[in-house]
């Protein structure tokens, strides 16, 4: 499965958002995802499996719990793919930064003057 196919699903994106804050148990992830998306625990487990099998997460056993964490490797690959398109928004962000700085200078001049 291609990385964008994996991330194309909003449930899997939400799981990665949860894991970006640190390692979580399958139960913790399941509780949030079930509440937000109304899917069953087996459905959550299936999404976790897709993420794990496609390299987006790691899992380790701690007693009876399974702890999931983000594996950044596929995200680095996505970032490299996005590099080719980054110039489309970098120029706009640079222009926005210039306008913000210009506005700050104007406010300071008015406050000093």
Coordinates of N, CA, C and O in Angstrom, one line a residue:
X1 N 0.9 -1.2 0.0 CA 0.0 0.0 0.0 C 0.9 1.2 0.0 O 1.9 1.3 0.7
X2 N 0.6 2.2 -0.8 CA 1.4 3.4 -0.9 C 1.1 4.3 0.3 O 0.0 4.3 0.9
X3 N 2.1 5.0 0.7 CA 2.0 5.9 2.0 C 0.8 6.8 1.9 O 0.1 6.9 2.9
X4 N 0.5 7.4 0.8 CA -0.7 8.3 0.7 C -2.0 7.5 0.8 O -3.0 8.1 1.3
X5 N -2.0 6.3 0.4 CA -3.2 5.4 0.6 C -3.4 5.2 2.1 O -4.5 5.2 2.5
X6 N -2.3 4.9 2.8 CA -2.4 4.7 4.2 C -2.9 5.9 4.9 O -3.9 5.9 5.7
X7 N -2.4 7.1 4.6 CA -2.7 8.3 5.2 C -4.0 8.9 4.7 O -4.5 9.9 5.2
X8 N -4.5 8.4 3.6 CA -5.8 8.9 3.0 C -7.0 8.7 3.9 O -8.0 9.3 3.8
X9 N -6.9 7.8 4.9 CA -8.0 7.4 5.7 C -7.9 8.3 7.0 O -6.9 8.4 7.7
X10 N -9.0 9.0 7.3 CA -9.0 10.0 8.4 C -8.8 9.3 9.8 O -8.2 9.9 10.7
X11 N -9.2 8.0 9.9 CA -9.0 7.3 11.2 C -7.5 7.1 11.4 O -7.0 7.3 12.5
X12 N -6.8 6.7 10.3 CA -5.4 6.4 10.5 C -4.6 7.7 10.7 O -3.7 7.7 11.5
X13 N -5.1 8.8 10.1 CA -4.4 10.1 10.3 C -4.6 10.5 11.8 O -3.7 10.9 12.4
X14 N -5.8 10.3 12.3 CA -6.1 10.6 13.7 C -5.2 9.7 14.7 O -4.7 10.2 15.7
X15 N -5.1 8.5 14.3 CA -4.3 7.6 15.2 C -2.8 8.1 15.2 O -2.2 8.2 16.3
X16 N -2.3 8.5 14.0 CA -0.9 9.0 14.0 C -0.8 10.3 14.8 O 0.2 10.6 15.5
X17 N -1.9 11.2 14.7 CA -1.9 12.4 15.6 C -1.8 12.1 17.0 O -1.0 12.7 17.8
X18 N -2.5 11.1 17.5 CA -2.5 10.7 18.9 C -1.1 10.1 19.2 O -0.6 10.5 20.3
X19 N -0.5 9.4 18.4 CA 0.8 8.8 18.7 C 1.9 9.8 18.6 O 3.0 9.6 19.1
X20 N 1.7 10.9 17.8 CA 2.7 11.9 17.7 C 3.1 12.5 19.1 O 4.2 13.0 19.3
X21 N 2.1 12.5 20.0 CA 2.4 13.0 21.4 C 3.1 12.0 22.2 O 3.5 12.3 23.4
X22 N 3.3 10.8 21.8 CA 4.0 9.8 22.5 C 3.4 8.5 22.4 O 2.2 8.3 21.9
X23 N 4.0 7.5 23.0 CA 3.6 6.1 22.9 C 2.2 6.0 23.6 O 2.0 6.6 24.7
X24 N 1.3 5.2 23.0 CA -0.1 5.0 23.6 C -0.4 3.5 23.5 O 0.0 2.8 22.6
X25 N -1.2 3.0 24.5 CA -1.6 1.7 24.4 C -2.7 1.6 23.3 O -3.4 2.6 23.0
X26 N -2.9 0.4 22.8 CA -4.0 0.1 21.9 C -5.4 0.5 22.5 O -6.2 1.1 21.8
X27 N -5.5 0.3 23.8 CA -6.8 0.6 24.4 C -7.0 2.1 24.5 O -8.1 2.6 24.3
X28 N -5.9 2.9 24.8 CA -6.1 4.4 24.8 C -6.4 4.9 23.4 O -7.3 5.7 23.3
X29 N -5.7 4.4 22.4 CA -6.0 4.8 21.0 C -7.5 4.4 20.7 O -8.2 5.2 20.1
X30 N -7.8 3.2 21.0 CA -9.2 2.7 20.7 C -10.3 3.5 21.3 O -11.3 3.8 20.7
X31 N -10.1 3.9 22.6 CA -11.1 4.7 23.3 C -11.3 6.0 22.6 O -12.5 6.5 22.4
X32 N -10.3 6.7 22.2 CA -10.4 8.0 21.5 C -11.1 7.8 20.1 O -12.0 8.5 19.7
X33 N -10.5 6.9 19.3 CA -11.0 6.7 18.0 C -12.5 6.2 18.0 O -13.3 6.6 17.1
X34 N -12.8 5.3 18.9 CA -14.2 4.8 19.0 C -15.1 6.0 19.3 O -16.2 6.1 18.7
X35 N -14.7 6.8 20.2 CA -15.6 8.0 20.6 C -15.7 9.0 19.4 O -16.8 9.5 19.2
X36 N -14.6 9.2 18.7 CA -14.7 10.3 17.7 C -15.3 9.8 16.3 O -15.9 10.5 15.6
X37 N -15.1 8.5 16.0 CA -15.5 8.0 14.7 C -16.6 6.9 14.8 O -17.2 6.5 13.8
X38 N -16.9 6.5 16.0 CA -18.0 5.5 16.2 C -17.7 4.2 15.6 O -18.6 3.5 15.1
X39 N -16.4 3.8 15.5 CA -16.1 2.5 15.0 C -15.9 1.5 16.1 O -15.6 1.9 17.2
X40 N -15.9 0.2 15.8 CA -15.7 -0.8 16.8 C -14.3 -1.0 17.2 O -13.4 -0.6 16.4
X41 N -14.0 -1.7 18.3 CA -12.6 -2.0 18.7 C -11.9 -2.9 17.6 O -10.8 -2.6 17.3
X42 N -12.6 -3.9 17.0 CA -11.9 -4.6 15.9 C -11.6 -3.7 14.7 O -10.5 -3.9 14.1
X43 N -12.4 -2.7 14.5 CA -12.1 -1.7 13.4 C -10.9 -0.9 13.7 O -10.0 -0.7 12.8
X44 N -10.8 -0.5 15.0 CA -9.6 0.3 15.4 C -8.3 -0.6 15.3 O -7.3 -0.2 14.7
X45 N -8.5 -1.9 15.7 CA -7.3 -2.8 15.6 C -6.9 -3.0 14.1 O -5.7 -3.1 13.9
X46 N -7.8 -3.0 13.2 CA -7.5 -3.2 11.8 C -6.7 -2.0 11.3 O -5.7 -2.1 10.6
X47 N -7.1 -0.8 11.7 CA -6.4 0.4 11.3 C -5.0 0.4 11.9 O -4.0 0.8 11.3
X48 N -4.8 0.0 13.2 CA -3.5 -0.1 13.8 C -2.6 -1.1 13.0 O -1.4 -0.9 12.8
X49 N -3.2 -2.2 12.6 CA -2.5 -3.2 11.9 C -2.0 -2.6 10.5 O -0.9 -2.8 10.1
X50 N -2.9 -1.9 9.8 CA -2.5 -1.3 8.5 C -1.3 -0.3 8.8 O -0.3 -0.3 8.0
X51 N -1.4 0.5 9.8 CA -0.3 1.4 10.1 C 1.0 0.6 10.4 O 2.1 1.0 10.0
X52 N 0.9 -0.4 11.2 CA 2.1 -1.2 11.6 C 2.7 -1.9 10.4 O 3.9 -1.9 10.2
X53 N 1.8 -2.6 9.6 CA 2.3 -3.3 8.4 C 2.9 -2.4 7.4 O 3.7 -2.9 6.6
X54 N 2.5 -1.2 7.3 CA 3.1 -0.3 6.3 C 4.2 0.6 6.9 O 4.6 1.6 6.3
X55 N 4.6 0.3 8.1 CA 5.8 1.0 8.7 C 5.6 2.3 9.4 O 6.5 2.9 9.7
X56 N 4.3 2.7 9.6 CA 4.1 4.0 10.2 C 4.1 3.9 11.7 O 4.2 4.9 12.4
X57 N 4.0 2.7 12.3 CA 4.0 2.6 13.7 C 4.9 1.4 14.1 O 5.1 0.5 13.3
X58 N 5.3 1.4 15.3 CA 5.9 0.3 16.0 C 5.0 -0.2 17.1 O 4.2 0.6 17.6
X59 N 5.2 -1.4 17.5 CA 4.4 -1.9 18.7 C 5.3 -2.7 19.5 O 6.2 -3.4 19.0
X60 N 5.1 -2.6 20.8 CA 5.9 -3.4 21.8 C 4.9 -3.9 22.9 O 3.9 -3.2 23.2
X61 N 5.2 -5.1 23.3 CA 4.4 -5.7 24.4 C 4.9 -5.2 25.7 O 6.1 -5.2 26.0
X62 N 3.9 -4.9 26.6 CA 4.3 -4.6 28.0 C 3.2 -5.3 28.8 O 2.1 -4.8 29.0
X63 N 3.5 -6.5 29.2 CA 2.5 -7.4 29.9 C 1.5 -7.8 28.8 O 1.8 -8.2 27.7
X64 N 0.2 -7.5 29.2 CA -0.9 -7.8 28.3 C -1.2 -6.6 27.3 O -2.0 -6.7 26.4
X65 N -0.5 -5.4 27.6 CA -0.8 -4.2 26.8 C 0.1 -4.2 25.6 O 1.2 -4.7 25.6
X66 N -0.4 -3.6 24.5 CA 0.4 -3.4 23.3 C 0.5 -1.8 23.2 O -0.5 -1.1 23.1
X67 N 1.8 -1.4 23.2 CA 2.1 0.0 23.1 C 2.5 0.4 21.7 O 3.5 -0.2 21.2
X68 N 1.9 1.4 21.2 CA 2.2 1.8 19.8 C 2.9 3.2 19.8 O 2.7 4.0 20.7
X69 N 3.8 3.3 18.9 CA 4.5 4.6 18.7 C 4.7 4.9 17.2 O 4.6 4.0 16.4
X70 N 4.9 6.1 16.9 CA 5.1 6.5 15.5 C 6.5 6.1 15.0 O 7.5 6.2 15.8
X71 N 6.6 5.5 13.9 CA 7.9 5.2 13.2 C 8.0 6.3 12.1 O 7.2 6.3 11.2
X72 N 8.9 7.2 12.2 CA 9.0 8.3 11.2 C 9.5 7.9 9.8 O 9.4 8.8 8.9
X73 N 9.9 6.7 9.6 CA 10.6 6.4 8.3 C 9.7 6.7 7.1 O 10.1 7.4 6.2
X74 N 8.4 6.2 7.1 CA 7.6 6.6 5.9 C 7.3 8.1 5.8 O 7.0 8.6 4.7
X75 N 7.2 8.7 7.0 CA 7.0 10.2 6.9 C 8.1 10.9 6.3 O 7.9 11.9 5.6
X76 N 9.3 10.5 6.5 CA 10.5 11.1 5.9 C 10.4 10.9 4.3 O 10.7 11.8 3.6
X77 N 9.9 9.7 3.9 CA 9.8 9.5 2.5 C 8.7 10.4 1.9 O 8.9 11.0 0.8
X78 N 7.6 10.6 2.6 CA 6.6 11.6 2.2 C 7.1 13.0 2.1 O 6.9 13.7 1.1
X79 N 7.9 13.4 3.1 CA 8.5 14.7 3.1 C 9.4 14.9 1.9 O 9.4 16.0 1.3
X80 N 10.2 13.9 1.6 CA 11.1 14.0 0.4 C 10.2 14.1 -0.9 O 10.6 14.9 -1.8
X81 N 9.1 13.4 -1.0 CA 8.2 13.5 -2.1 C 7.6 15.0 -2.2 O 7.5 15.5 -3.3
X82 N 7.3 15.5 -1.1 CA 6.7 16.8 -1.0 C 7.7 17.9 -1.4 O 7.3 19.0 -1.7
X83 N 9.0 17.7 -1.2 CA 10.0 18.7 -1.5 C 9.8 19.3 -2.9 O 10.0 20.5 -3.0
X84 N 9.4 18.5 -3.8 CA 9.3 19.0 -5.2 C 8.2 20.1 -5.3 O 8.2 21.0 -6.1
X85 N 7.2 20.1 -4.3 CA 6.1 21.0 -4.4 C 6.2 22.1 -3.3 O 5.4 23.0 -3.3
X86 N 7.1 21.9 -2.4 CA 7.2 22.9 -1.3 C 7.4 24.3 -1.8 O 6.9 25.2 -1.1
X87 N 8.0 24.5 -2.9 CA 8.2 25.9 -3.4 C 6.9 26.6 -3.6 O 6.8 27.9 -3.5
X88 N 5.8 25.9 -3.9 CA 4.5 26.5 -4.1 C 4.0 27.3 -2.9 O 3.4 28.3 -3.0
X89 N 4.3 26.7 -1.7 CA 3.8 27.4 -0.5 C 4.9 28.1 0.2 O 4.7 29.1 0.9
X90 N 6.2 27.8 0.0 CA 7.3 28.5 0.7 C 7.3 29.9 0.3 O 7.5 30.8 1.1
X91 N 7.1 30.2 -1.0 CA 7.2 31.6 -1.5 C 6.1 32.4 -0.9 O 6.3 33.5 -0.4
X92 N 4.9 31.8 -0.7 CA 3.8 32.5 -0.1 C 4.0 32.7 1.4 O 3.7 33.8 1.9
X93 N 4.6 31.7 2.0 CA 4.9 31.9 3.5 C 6.0 32.9 3.7 O 6.0 33.7 4.6
X94 N 7.0 33.0 2.7 CA 8.0 34.0 2.8 C 7.4 35.4 2.7 O 7.7 36.3 3.4
X95 N 6.5 35.5 1.7 CA 5.8 36.8 1.5 C 5.0 37.2 2.7 O 5.0 38.3 3.1
X96 N 4.3 36.2 3.3 CA 3.5 36.5 4.5 C 4.5 36.9 5.7 O 4.2 37.9 6.4
X97 N 5.6 36.3 5.8 CA 6.6 36.7 6.8 C 7.1 38.1 6.6 O 7.2 38.9 7.6
X98 N 7.3 38.5 5.4 CA 7.7 39.9 5.1 C 6.6 40.9 5.4 O 6.8 41.9 6.1
X99 N 5.3 40.6 5.1 CA 4.2 41.4 5.5 C 4.0 41.6 7.0 O 3.7 42.6 7.5
X100 N 4.2 40.5 7.7 CA 4.1 40.5 9.2 C 5.2 41.4 9.7 O 4.9 42.3 10.6
X101 N 6.4 41.3 9.3 CA 7.5 42.1 9.7 C 7.2 43.6 9.4 O 7.5 44.4 10.2
X102 N 6.7 43.8 8.2 CA 6.4 45.2 7.8 C 5.4 45.8 8.8 O 5.5 46.9 9.2
X103 N 4.3 45.0 9.1 CA 3.3 45.5 10.0 C 3.8 45.8 11.4 O 3.4 46.8 12.0
X104 N 4.7 44.9 11.9 CA 5.3 45.2 13.2 C 6.2 46.5 13.2 O 6.1 47.2 14.2
X105 N 6.9 46.7 12.1 CA 7.7 47.9 12.0 C 6.8 49.1 12.1 O 7.1 50.1 12.7
X106 N 5.7 49.1 11.3 CA 4.8 50.2 11.3 C 4.2 50.4 12.7 O 4.0 51.6 13.1
X107 N 3.8 49.4 13.4 CA 3.2 49.6 14.7 C 4.2 50.2 15.7 O 3.9 51.1 16.4
X108 N 5.5 49.7 15.6 CA 6.5 50.3 16.4 C 6.7 51.8 16.1 O 6.9 52.6 17.0
X109 N 6.7 52.1 14.8 CA 6.9 53.6 14.5 C 5.8 54.4 15.0 O 6.0 55.5 15.5
X110 N 4.6 53.9 14.9 CA 3.4 54.7 15.4 C 3.5 54.8 16.9 O 3.1 55.8 17.5
X111 N 3.9 53.7 17.6 CA 4.0 53.8 19.1 C 5.1 54.7 19.6 O 5.0 55.4 20.6
X112 N 6.2 54.8 18.8 CA 7.4 55.6 19.2 C 7.1 57.1 18.8 O 7.7 58.0 19.4
X113 N 6.3 57.3 17.8 CA 6.1 58.6 17.2 C 5.0 59.3 17.8 O 4.6 59.8 18.7

